[in-house]
């Protein structure tokens, strides 16, 4: 049986920091940042223009009273293996209209066409499940929003640590030559972990983090290999921790 919800499940949750409240229109609610949607689509479908993209099918301009309404039908395509899949949606926006009040004047929205295309693209992506938790009204629950904030903060920290891990392992390779994966993991976890980390009988005191990194740098300069470097730095930190206590 096909897993038809695989993409939907992967993209439905929305990071609250990339949303804004929509008020003063015919509806109130929450709207995701368009560039956030593009980033999520790039992450899961590939670069725009390669793994997915948007094309204009047709446009319409209609005058209703003193308002000029601009509409566009957009085709969103994406690749699923060798197969090109397509979704289309309409979007409309006021291109020009008279403002209210005694001194009303004709207001022309120079960004109307771009906004219309963006809205249609967002609608197409929502049909694939992107930021579906908003359209399913989960964002009407404050508890759900708080849960998403905590979850995405955790993800942000994990991504930051992953970046640091890559930098550290590249540094290890540069300074010490080829390093076994298990050695990379031990050394990088030791540096990244805010908690007290036990290795054998030795413990690392978080308060000594700066000094430990300096000791690590010294070992790098000496050209000491990873296992010996780690053992030396651990023994040094353990000794200093004992002295401080």
PDB file of C-alpha atoms in Angstrom:
ATOM      1  CA  UNK A   1       0.000   0.000   0.000  1.00  0.00           C
ATOM      2  CA  UNK A   2       1.324   3.453  -0.951  1.00  0.00           C
ATOM      3  CA  UNK A   3       2.149   5.892   1.816  1.00  0.00           C
ATOM      4  CA  UNK A   4       0.144   8.782   0.362  1.00  0.00           C
ATOM      5  CA  UNK A   5       0.663  10.956   3.451  1.00  0.00           C
ATOM      6  CA  UNK A   6       4.457  10.681   3.528  1.00  0.00           C
ATOM      7  CA  UNK A   7       5.080  14.199   2.146  1.00  0.00           C
ATOM      8  CA  UNK A   8       2.091  15.653   4.010  1.00  0.00           C
ATOM      9  CA  UNK A   9       3.329  14.322   7.361  1.00  0.00           C
ATOM     10  CA  UNK A  10       6.815  15.664   6.685  1.00  0.00           C
ATOM     11  CA  UNK A  11       5.745  19.247   5.888  1.00  0.00           C
ATOM     12  CA  UNK A  12       2.504  19.866   7.814  1.00  0.00           C
ATOM     13  CA  UNK A  13       4.006  21.397  10.966  1.00  0.00           C
ATOM     14  CA  UNK A  14       4.747  25.129  10.947  1.00  0.00           C
ATOM     15  CA  UNK A  15       7.425  26.977  12.896  1.00  0.00           C
ATOM     16  CA  UNK A  16       5.535  29.757  14.772  1.00  0.00           C
ATOM     17  CA  UNK A  17       8.319  32.283  14.250  1.00  0.00           C
ATOM     18  CA  UNK A  18       7.585  32.225  10.505  1.00  0.00           C
ATOM     19  CA  UNK A  19       3.904  33.088  10.867  1.00  0.00           C
ATOM     20  CA  UNK A  20       1.870  36.263  11.264  1.00  0.00           C
ATOM     21  CA  UNK A  21      -1.641  37.034  12.398  1.00  0.00           C
ATOM     22  CA  UNK A  22      -4.105  38.077   9.702  1.00  0.00           C
ATOM     23  CA  UNK A  23      -6.664  40.661  10.829  1.00  0.00           C
ATOM     24  CA  UNK A  24      -8.839  43.340   9.273  1.00  0.00           C
ATOM     25  CA  UNK A  25      -9.823  41.208   6.272  1.00  0.00           C
ATOM     26  CA  UNK A  26     -12.813  39.047   5.446  1.00  0.00           C
ATOM     27  CA  UNK A  27     -11.206  36.416   7.676  1.00  0.00           C
ATOM     28  CA  UNK A  28      -8.916  36.323  10.707  1.00  0.00           C
ATOM     29  CA  UNK A  29      -6.276  33.709  11.295  1.00  0.00           C
ATOM     30  CA  UNK A  30      -2.607  32.849  10.798  1.00  0.00           C
ATOM     31  CA  UNK A  31      -0.530  33.038   7.638  1.00  0.00           C
ATOM     32  CA  UNK A  32       2.868  31.376   6.981  1.00  0.00           C
ATOM     33  CA  UNK A  33       5.769  33.401   5.610  1.00  0.00           C
ATOM     34  CA  UNK A  34       6.023  32.744   1.814  1.00  0.00           C
ATOM     35  CA  UNK A  35       9.830  32.412   1.884  1.00  0.00           C
ATOM     36  CA  UNK A  36       9.484  29.872   4.692  1.00  0.00           C
ATOM     37  CA  UNK A  37       7.191  27.875   2.390  1.00  0.00           C
ATOM     38  CA  UNK A  38       9.742  28.126  -0.419  1.00  0.00           C
ATOM     39  CA  UNK A  39      12.479  26.902   1.908  1.00  0.00           C
ATOM     40  CA  UNK A  40      10.373  23.930   3.044  1.00  0.00           C
ATOM     41  CA  UNK A  41       9.532  23.095  -0.565  1.00  0.00           C
ATOM     42  CA  UNK A  42      13.216  23.288  -1.490  1.00  0.00           C
ATOM     43  CA  UNK A  43      14.106  21.013   1.418  1.00  0.00           C
ATOM     44  CA  UNK A  44      11.594  18.324   0.432  1.00  0.00           C
ATOM     45  CA  UNK A  45      11.163  18.742  -3.334  1.00  0.00           C
ATOM     46  CA  UNK A  46      14.503  20.151  -4.454  1.00  0.00           C
ATOM     47  CA  UNK A  47      15.675  23.561  -5.720  1.00  0.00           C
ATOM     48  CA  UNK A  48      13.020  25.702  -7.355  1.00  0.00           C
ATOM     49  CA  UNK A  49      13.182  25.321 -11.121  1.00  0.00           C
ATOM     50  CA  UNK A  50      14.657  21.844 -10.762  1.00  0.00           C
ATOM     51  CA  UNK A  51      12.530  19.873  -8.309  1.00  0.00           C
ATOM     52  CA  UNK A  52       9.502  22.144  -8.414  1.00  0.00           C
ATOM     53  CA  UNK A  53       8.293  25.468  -9.757  1.00  0.00           C
ATOM     54  CA  UNK A  54       5.393  27.804 -10.609  1.00  0.00           C
ATOM     55  CA  UNK A  55       4.048  28.859 -13.995  1.00  0.00           C
ATOM     56  CA  UNK A  56       1.260  31.217 -14.986  1.00  0.00           C
ATOM     57  CA  UNK A  57      -1.655  29.584 -16.809  1.00  0.00           C
ATOM     58  CA  UNK A  58      -3.736  32.714 -17.398  1.00  0.00           C
ATOM     59  CA  UNK A  59      -4.581  36.135 -15.937  1.00  0.00           C
ATOM     60  CA  UNK A  60      -7.756  38.199 -15.790  1.00  0.00           C
ATOM     61  CA  UNK A  61      -8.480  41.850 -15.025  1.00  0.00           C
ATOM     62  CA  UNK A  62     -12.016  42.860 -14.066  1.00  0.00           C
ATOM     63  CA  UNK A  63     -13.509  46.217 -13.108  1.00  0.00           C
ATOM     64  CA  UNK A  64     -16.144  46.103 -10.395  1.00  0.00           C
ATOM     65  CA  UNK A  65     -17.430  49.584  -9.530  1.00  0.00           C
ATOM     66  CA  UNK A  66     -14.381  51.674  -8.705  1.00  0.00           C
ATOM     67  CA  UNK A  67     -12.180  48.614  -8.080  1.00  0.00           C
ATOM     68  CA  UNK A  68      -9.928  46.833 -10.558  1.00  0.00           C
ATOM     69  CA  UNK A  69      -9.514  43.188  -9.599  1.00  0.00           C
ATOM     70  CA  UNK A  70      -6.518  41.188 -10.852  1.00  0.00           C
ATOM     71  CA  UNK A  71      -6.690  37.360 -10.916  1.00  0.00           C
ATOM     72  CA  UNK A  72      -4.191  34.706 -11.925  1.00  0.00           C
ATOM     73  CA  UNK A  73      -4.322  30.949 -12.281  1.00  0.00           C
ATOM     74  CA  UNK A  74      -0.983  29.415 -11.332  1.00  0.00           C
ATOM     75  CA  UNK A  75       0.350  25.961 -12.092  1.00  0.00           C
ATOM     76  CA  UNK A  76       2.652  24.447  -9.468  1.00  0.00           C
ATOM     77  CA  UNK A  77       4.657  21.454 -10.696  1.00  0.00           C
ATOM     78  CA  UNK A  78       6.985  19.138  -8.816  1.00  0.00           C
ATOM     79  CA  UNK A  79       8.979  16.050  -9.675  1.00  0.00           C
ATOM     80  CA  UNK A  80       8.230  12.677  -8.138  1.00  0.00           C
ATOM     81  CA  UNK A  81      11.024  10.561  -9.475  1.00  0.00           C
ATOM     82  CA  UNK A  82      10.826  10.941 -13.263  1.00  0.00           C
ATOM     83  CA  UNK A  83       7.154  11.932 -13.142  1.00  0.00           C
ATOM     84  CA  UNK A  84       6.070  15.583 -13.321  1.00  0.00           C
ATOM     85  CA  UNK A  85       3.093  16.276 -11.052  1.00  0.00           C
ATOM     86  CA  UNK A  86       0.925  19.398 -11.321  1.00  0.00           C
ATOM     87  CA  UNK A  87      -1.506  21.408  -9.178  1.00  0.00           C
ATOM     88  CA  UNK A  88      -3.302  24.633 -10.132  1.00  0.00           C
ATOM     89  CA  UNK A  89      -5.010  27.329  -8.097  1.00  0.00           C
ATOM     90  CA  UNK A  90      -6.543  30.771  -8.613  1.00  0.00           C
ATOM     91  CA  UNK A  91      -5.805  33.879  -6.589  1.00  0.00           C
ATOM     92  CA  UNK A  92      -7.280  37.382  -6.788  1.00  0.00           C
ATOM     93  CA  UNK A  93      -6.223  40.760  -5.437  1.00  0.00           C
ATOM     94  CA  UNK A  94      -7.199  44.415  -5.752  1.00  0.00           C
ATOM     95  CA  UNK A  95      -4.972  46.021  -8.378  1.00  0.00           C
ATOM     96  CA  UNK A  96      -6.492  49.488  -7.967  1.00  0.00           C
ATOM     97  CA  UNK A  97      -9.323  50.898  -5.892  1.00  0.00           C
ATOM     98  CA  UNK A  98     -10.704  54.117  -4.383  1.00  0.00           C
ATOM     99  CA  UNK A  99      -9.799  54.658  -0.760  1.00  0.00           C
ATOM    100  CA  UNK A 100     -12.542  55.497   1.730  1.00  0.00           C
ATOM    101  CA  UNK A 101     -13.300  58.922   3.211  1.00  0.00           C
ATOM    102  CA  UNK A 102     -14.019  62.408   1.945  1.00  0.00           C
ATOM    103  CA  UNK A 103     -10.564  62.700   0.416  1.00  0.00           C
ATOM    104  CA  UNK A 104     -10.626  59.263  -1.190  1.00  0.00           C
ATOM    105  CA  UNK A 105      -8.208  58.708  -4.051  1.00  0.00           C
ATOM    106  CA  UNK A 106      -7.304  55.980  -6.524  1.00  0.00           C
ATOM    107  CA  UNK A 107      -4.771  53.656  -4.906  1.00  0.00           C
ATOM    108  CA  UNK A 108      -2.717  51.480  -7.240  1.00  0.00           C
ATOM    109  CA  UNK A 109      -0.944  48.475  -5.739  1.00  0.00           C
ATOM    110  CA  UNK A 110       2.297  48.115  -7.715  1.00  0.00           C
ATOM    111  CA  UNK A 111       3.010  44.795  -5.944  1.00  0.00           C
ATOM    112  CA  UNK A 112      -0.421  43.314  -6.707  1.00  0.00           C
ATOM    113  CA  UNK A 113       0.688  40.913  -9.443  1.00  0.00           C
ATOM    114  CA  UNK A 114       3.567  39.578  -7.354  1.00  0.00           C
ATOM    115  CA  UNK A 115       1.303  39.167  -4.317  1.00  0.00           C
ATOM    116  CA  UNK A 116      -1.279  37.358  -6.425  1.00  0.00           C
ATOM    117  CA  UNK A 117       1.314  34.882  -7.763  1.00  0.00           C
ATOM    118  CA  UNK A 118       2.674  34.284  -4.250  1.00  0.00           C
ATOM    119  CA  UNK A 119      -0.815  33.673  -2.831  1.00  0.00           C
ATOM    120  CA  UNK A 120      -1.614  31.155  -5.568  1.00  0.00           C
ATOM    121  CA  UNK A 121       1.706  29.360  -5.006  1.00  0.00           C
ATOM    122  CA  UNK A 122       1.012  29.172  -1.263  1.00  0.00           C
ATOM    123  CA  UNK A 123      -2.440  27.710  -1.926  1.00  0.00           C
ATOM    124  CA  UNK A 124      -0.949  25.043  -4.196  1.00  0.00           C
ATOM    125  CA  UNK A 125       1.668  24.087  -1.596  1.00  0.00           C
ATOM    126  CA  UNK A 126      -1.027  23.878   1.086  1.00  0.00           C
ATOM    127  CA  UNK A 127      -2.791  21.204  -0.993  1.00  0.00           C
ATOM    128  CA  UNK A 128       0.392  19.105  -0.703  1.00  0.00           C
ATOM    129  CA  UNK A 129       0.296  19.516   3.071  1.00  0.00           C
ATOM    130  CA  UNK A 130       2.744  22.403   3.539  1.00  0.00           C
ATOM    131  CA  UNK A 131       1.845  24.189   6.795  1.00  0.00           C
ATOM    132  CA  UNK A 132      -1.382  22.189   6.892  1.00  0.00           C
ATOM    133  CA  UNK A 133      -1.635  22.608  10.671  1.00  0.00           C
ATOM    134  CA  UNK A 134      -2.616  26.241  10.032  1.00  0.00           C
ATOM    135  CA  UNK A 135      -5.341  25.384   7.530  1.00  0.00           C
ATOM    136  CA  UNK A 136      -6.587  22.571   9.788  1.00  0.00           C
ATOM    137  CA  UNK A 137      -7.050  25.273  12.470  1.00  0.00           C
ATOM    138  CA  UNK A 138      -4.569  23.751  14.928  1.00  0.00           C
ATOM    139  CA  UNK A 139      -3.122  27.260  15.302  1.00  0.00           C
ATOM    140  CA  UNK A 140      -6.337  28.367  16.970  1.00  0.00           C
ATOM    141  CA  UNK A 141      -5.103  26.459  20.027  1.00  0.00           C
ATOM    142  CA  UNK A 142      -2.544  28.339  22.142  1.00  0.00           C
ATOM    143  CA  UNK A 143      -1.371  25.019  23.585  1.00  0.00           C
ATOM    144  CA  UNK A 144      -0.585  23.732  20.094  1.00  0.00           C
ATOM    145  CA  UNK A 145       1.360  26.891  19.208  1.00  0.00           C
ATOM    146  CA  UNK A 146       3.406  26.582  22.419  1.00  0.00           C
ATOM    147  CA  UNK A 147       4.104  22.935  21.580  1.00  0.00           C
ATOM    148  CA  UNK A 148       5.322  23.934  18.100  1.00  0.00           C
ATOM    149  CA  UNK A 149       7.537  26.649  19.595  1.00  0.00           C
ATOM    150  CA  UNK A 150       9.228  24.138  21.895  1.00  0.00           C
ATOM    151  CA  UNK A 151       9.575  21.546  19.129  1.00  0.00           C
ATOM    152  CA  UNK A 152      11.136  23.953  16.640  1.00  0.00           C
ATOM    153  CA  UNK A 153      13.431  25.431  19.279  1.00  0.00           C
ATOM    154  CA  UNK A 154      14.675  21.885  19.885  1.00  0.00           C
ATOM    155  CA  UNK A 155      15.163  21.385  16.145  1.00  0.00           C
ATOM    156  CA  UNK A 156      17.024  24.706  15.870  1.00  0.00           C
ATOM    157  CA  UNK A 157      19.422  23.634  18.624  1.00  0.00           C
ATOM    158  CA  UNK A 158      19.940  20.252  16.941  1.00  0.00           C
ATOM    159  CA  UNK A 159      20.696  21.945  13.606  1.00  0.00           C
ATOM    160  CA  UNK A 160      23.095  24.366  15.285  1.00  0.00           C
ATOM    161  CA  UNK A 161      24.902  21.476  16.952  1.00  0.00           C
ATOM    162  CA  UNK A 162      25.011  19.594  13.655  1.00  0.00           C
ATOM    163  CA  UNK A 163      26.694  22.606  12.053  1.00  0.00           C
ATOM    164  CA  UNK A 164      29.191  22.790  14.904  1.00  0.00           C
ATOM    165  CA  UNK A 165      29.776  19.048  14.581  1.00  0.00           C
ATOM    166  CA  UNK A 166      30.641  19.428  10.883  1.00  0.00           C
ATOM    167  CA  UNK A 167      33.006  22.296  11.641  1.00  0.00           C
ATOM    168  CA  UNK A 168      34.687  20.355  14.431  1.00  0.00           C
ATOM    169  CA  UNK A 169      35.130  17.190  12.387  1.00  0.00           C
ATOM    170  CA  UNK A 170      36.569  19.192   9.488  1.00  0.00           C
ATOM    171  CA  UNK A 171      38.975  20.795  11.951  1.00  0.00           C
ATOM    172  CA  UNK A 172      39.928  17.368  13.272  1.00  0.00           C
ATOM    173  CA  UNK A 173      40.604  16.111   9.759  1.00  0.00           C
ATOM    174  CA  UNK A 174      42.712  19.177   8.968  1.00  0.00           C
ATOM    175  CA  UNK A 175      44.797  19.098  12.147  1.00  0.00           C
ATOM    176  CA  UNK A 176      45.063  15.360  12.772  1.00  0.00           C
ATOM    177  CA  UNK A 177      44.567  13.667   9.420  1.00  0.00           C
ATOM    178  CA  UNK A 178      42.010  10.902   8.973  1.00  0.00           C
ATOM    179  CA  UNK A 179      39.916  10.377  12.111  1.00  0.00           C
ATOM    180  CA  UNK A 180      37.728   7.355  12.821  1.00  0.00           C
ATOM    181  CA  UNK A 181      34.007   8.103  13.062  1.00  0.00           C
ATOM    182  CA  UNK A 182      33.737   6.882  16.654  1.00  0.00           C
ATOM    183  CA  UNK A 183      36.584   9.206  17.643  1.00  0.00           C
ATOM    184  CA  UNK A 184      34.858  12.142  15.971  1.00  0.00           C
ATOM    185  CA  UNK A 185      31.644  11.392  17.812  1.00  0.00           C
ATOM    186  CA  UNK A 186      33.309  11.134  21.211  1.00  0.00           C
ATOM    187  CA  UNK A 187      35.356  14.306  20.842  1.00  0.00           C
ATOM    188  CA  UNK A 188      32.564  16.392  19.318  1.00  0.00           C
ATOM    189  CA  UNK A 189      29.961  15.249  21.829  1.00  0.00           C
ATOM    190  CA  UNK A 190      32.398  16.094  24.580  1.00  0.00           C
ATOM    191  CA  UNK A 191      32.784  19.655  23.250  1.00  0.00           C
ATOM    192  CA  UNK A 192      29.144  20.269  22.316  1.00  0.00           C
ATOM    193  CA  UNK A 193      27.389  18.724  25.303  1.00  0.00           C
ATOM    194  CA  UNK A 194      26.331  21.210  27.970  1.00  0.00           C
ATOM    195  CA  UNK A 195      25.777  18.411  30.462  1.00  0.00           C
ATOM    196  CA  UNK A 196      28.451  16.583  32.412  1.00  0.00           C
ATOM    197  CA  UNK A 197      29.784  13.839  30.190  1.00  0.00           C
ATOM    198  CA  UNK A 198      31.384  10.703  31.643  1.00  0.00           C
ATOM    199  CA  UNK A 199      34.014   8.758  29.747  1.00  0.00           C
ATOM    200  CA  UNK A 200      35.450   5.904  31.750  1.00  0.00           C
ATOM    201  CA  UNK A 201      36.263   7.084  35.252  1.00  0.00           C
ATOM    202  CA  UNK A 202      36.812  10.693  34.191  1.00  0.00           C
ATOM    203  CA  UNK A 203      34.211  13.465  34.172  1.00  0.00           C
ATOM    204  CA  UNK A 204      34.091  16.814  32.420  1.00  0.00           C
ATOM    205  CA  UNK A 205      32.977  19.772  34.487  1.00  0.00           C
ATOM    206  CA  UNK A 206      30.902  22.165  32.306  1.00  0.00           C
ATOM    207  CA  UNK A 207      32.472  25.101  34.151  1.00  0.00           C
ATOM    208  CA  UNK A 208      35.820  24.189  32.577  1.00  0.00           C
ATOM    209  CA  UNK A 209      34.519  24.263  28.981  1.00  0.00           C
ATOM    210  CA  UNK A 210      36.621  27.257  27.875  1.00  0.00           C
ATOM    211  CA  UNK A 211      39.803  25.910  29.455  1.00  0.00           C
ATOM    212  CA  UNK A 212      39.151  22.463  27.988  1.00  0.00           C
ATOM    213  CA  UNK A 213      38.833  23.930  24.504  1.00  0.00           C
ATOM    214  CA  UNK A 214      42.101  25.794  25.017  1.00  0.00           C
ATOM    215  CA  UNK A 215      43.746  22.563  26.120  1.00  0.00           C
ATOM    216  CA  UNK A 216      42.326  20.861  23.032  1.00  0.00           C
ATOM    217  CA  UNK A 217      43.832  23.598  20.857  1.00  0.00           C
ATOM    218  CA  UNK A 218      47.209  23.014  22.497  1.00  0.00           C
ATOM    219  CA  UNK A 219      47.002  19.313  21.715  1.00  0.00           C
ATOM    220  CA  UNK A 220      46.079  20.131  18.118  1.00  0.00           C
ATOM    221  CA  UNK A 221      49.221  22.256  17.760  1.00  0.00           C
ATOM    222  CA  UNK A 222      51.355  19.418  19.111  1.00  0.00           C
ATOM    223  CA  UNK A 223      49.916  17.147  16.432  1.00  0.00           C
ATOM    224  CA  UNK A 224      48.672  14.663  19.019  1.00  0.00           C
ATOM    225  CA  UNK A 225      46.329  12.048  17.564  1.00  0.00           C
ATOM    226  CA  UNK A 226      42.658  12.144  18.627  1.00  0.00           C
ATOM    227  CA  UNK A 227      42.575   9.351  21.195  1.00  0.00           C
ATOM    228  CA  UNK A 228      45.698  10.578  22.968  1.00  0.00           C
ATOM    229  CA  UNK A 229      44.515  14.172  22.666  1.00  0.00           C
ATOM    230  CA  UNK A 230      41.157  13.311  24.211  1.00  0.00           C
ATOM    231  CA  UNK A 231      42.755  11.325  27.033  1.00  0.00           C
ATOM    232  CA  UNK A 232      45.208  14.140  27.777  1.00  0.00           C
ATOM    233  CA  UNK A 233      42.506  16.824  27.800  1.00  0.00           C
ATOM    234  CA  UNK A 234      40.195  14.690  29.942  1.00  0.00           C
ATOM    235  CA  UNK A 235      42.906  13.975  32.490  1.00  0.00           C
ATOM    236  CA  UNK A 236      43.800  17.660  32.594  1.00  0.00           C
ATOM    237  CA  UNK A 237      40.152  18.746  33.069  1.00  0.00           C
ATOM    238  CA  UNK A 238      39.558  16.059  35.682  1.00  0.00           C
ATOM    239  CA  UNK A 239      42.609  17.184  37.626  1.00  0.00           C
ATOM    240  CA  UNK A 240      41.576  20.827  37.494  1.00  0.00           C
ATOM    241  CA  UNK A 241      38.035  19.926  38.517  1.00  0.00           C
ATOM    242  CA  UNK A 242      39.432  18.091  41.554  1.00  0.00           C
ATOM    243  CA  UNK A 243      41.631  21.047  42.469  1.00  0.00           C
ATOM    244  CA  UNK A 244      38.711  23.487  42.269  1.00  0.00           C
ATOM    245  CA  UNK A 245      36.521  21.325  44.476  1.00  0.00           C
TER     246      UNK A 245
END
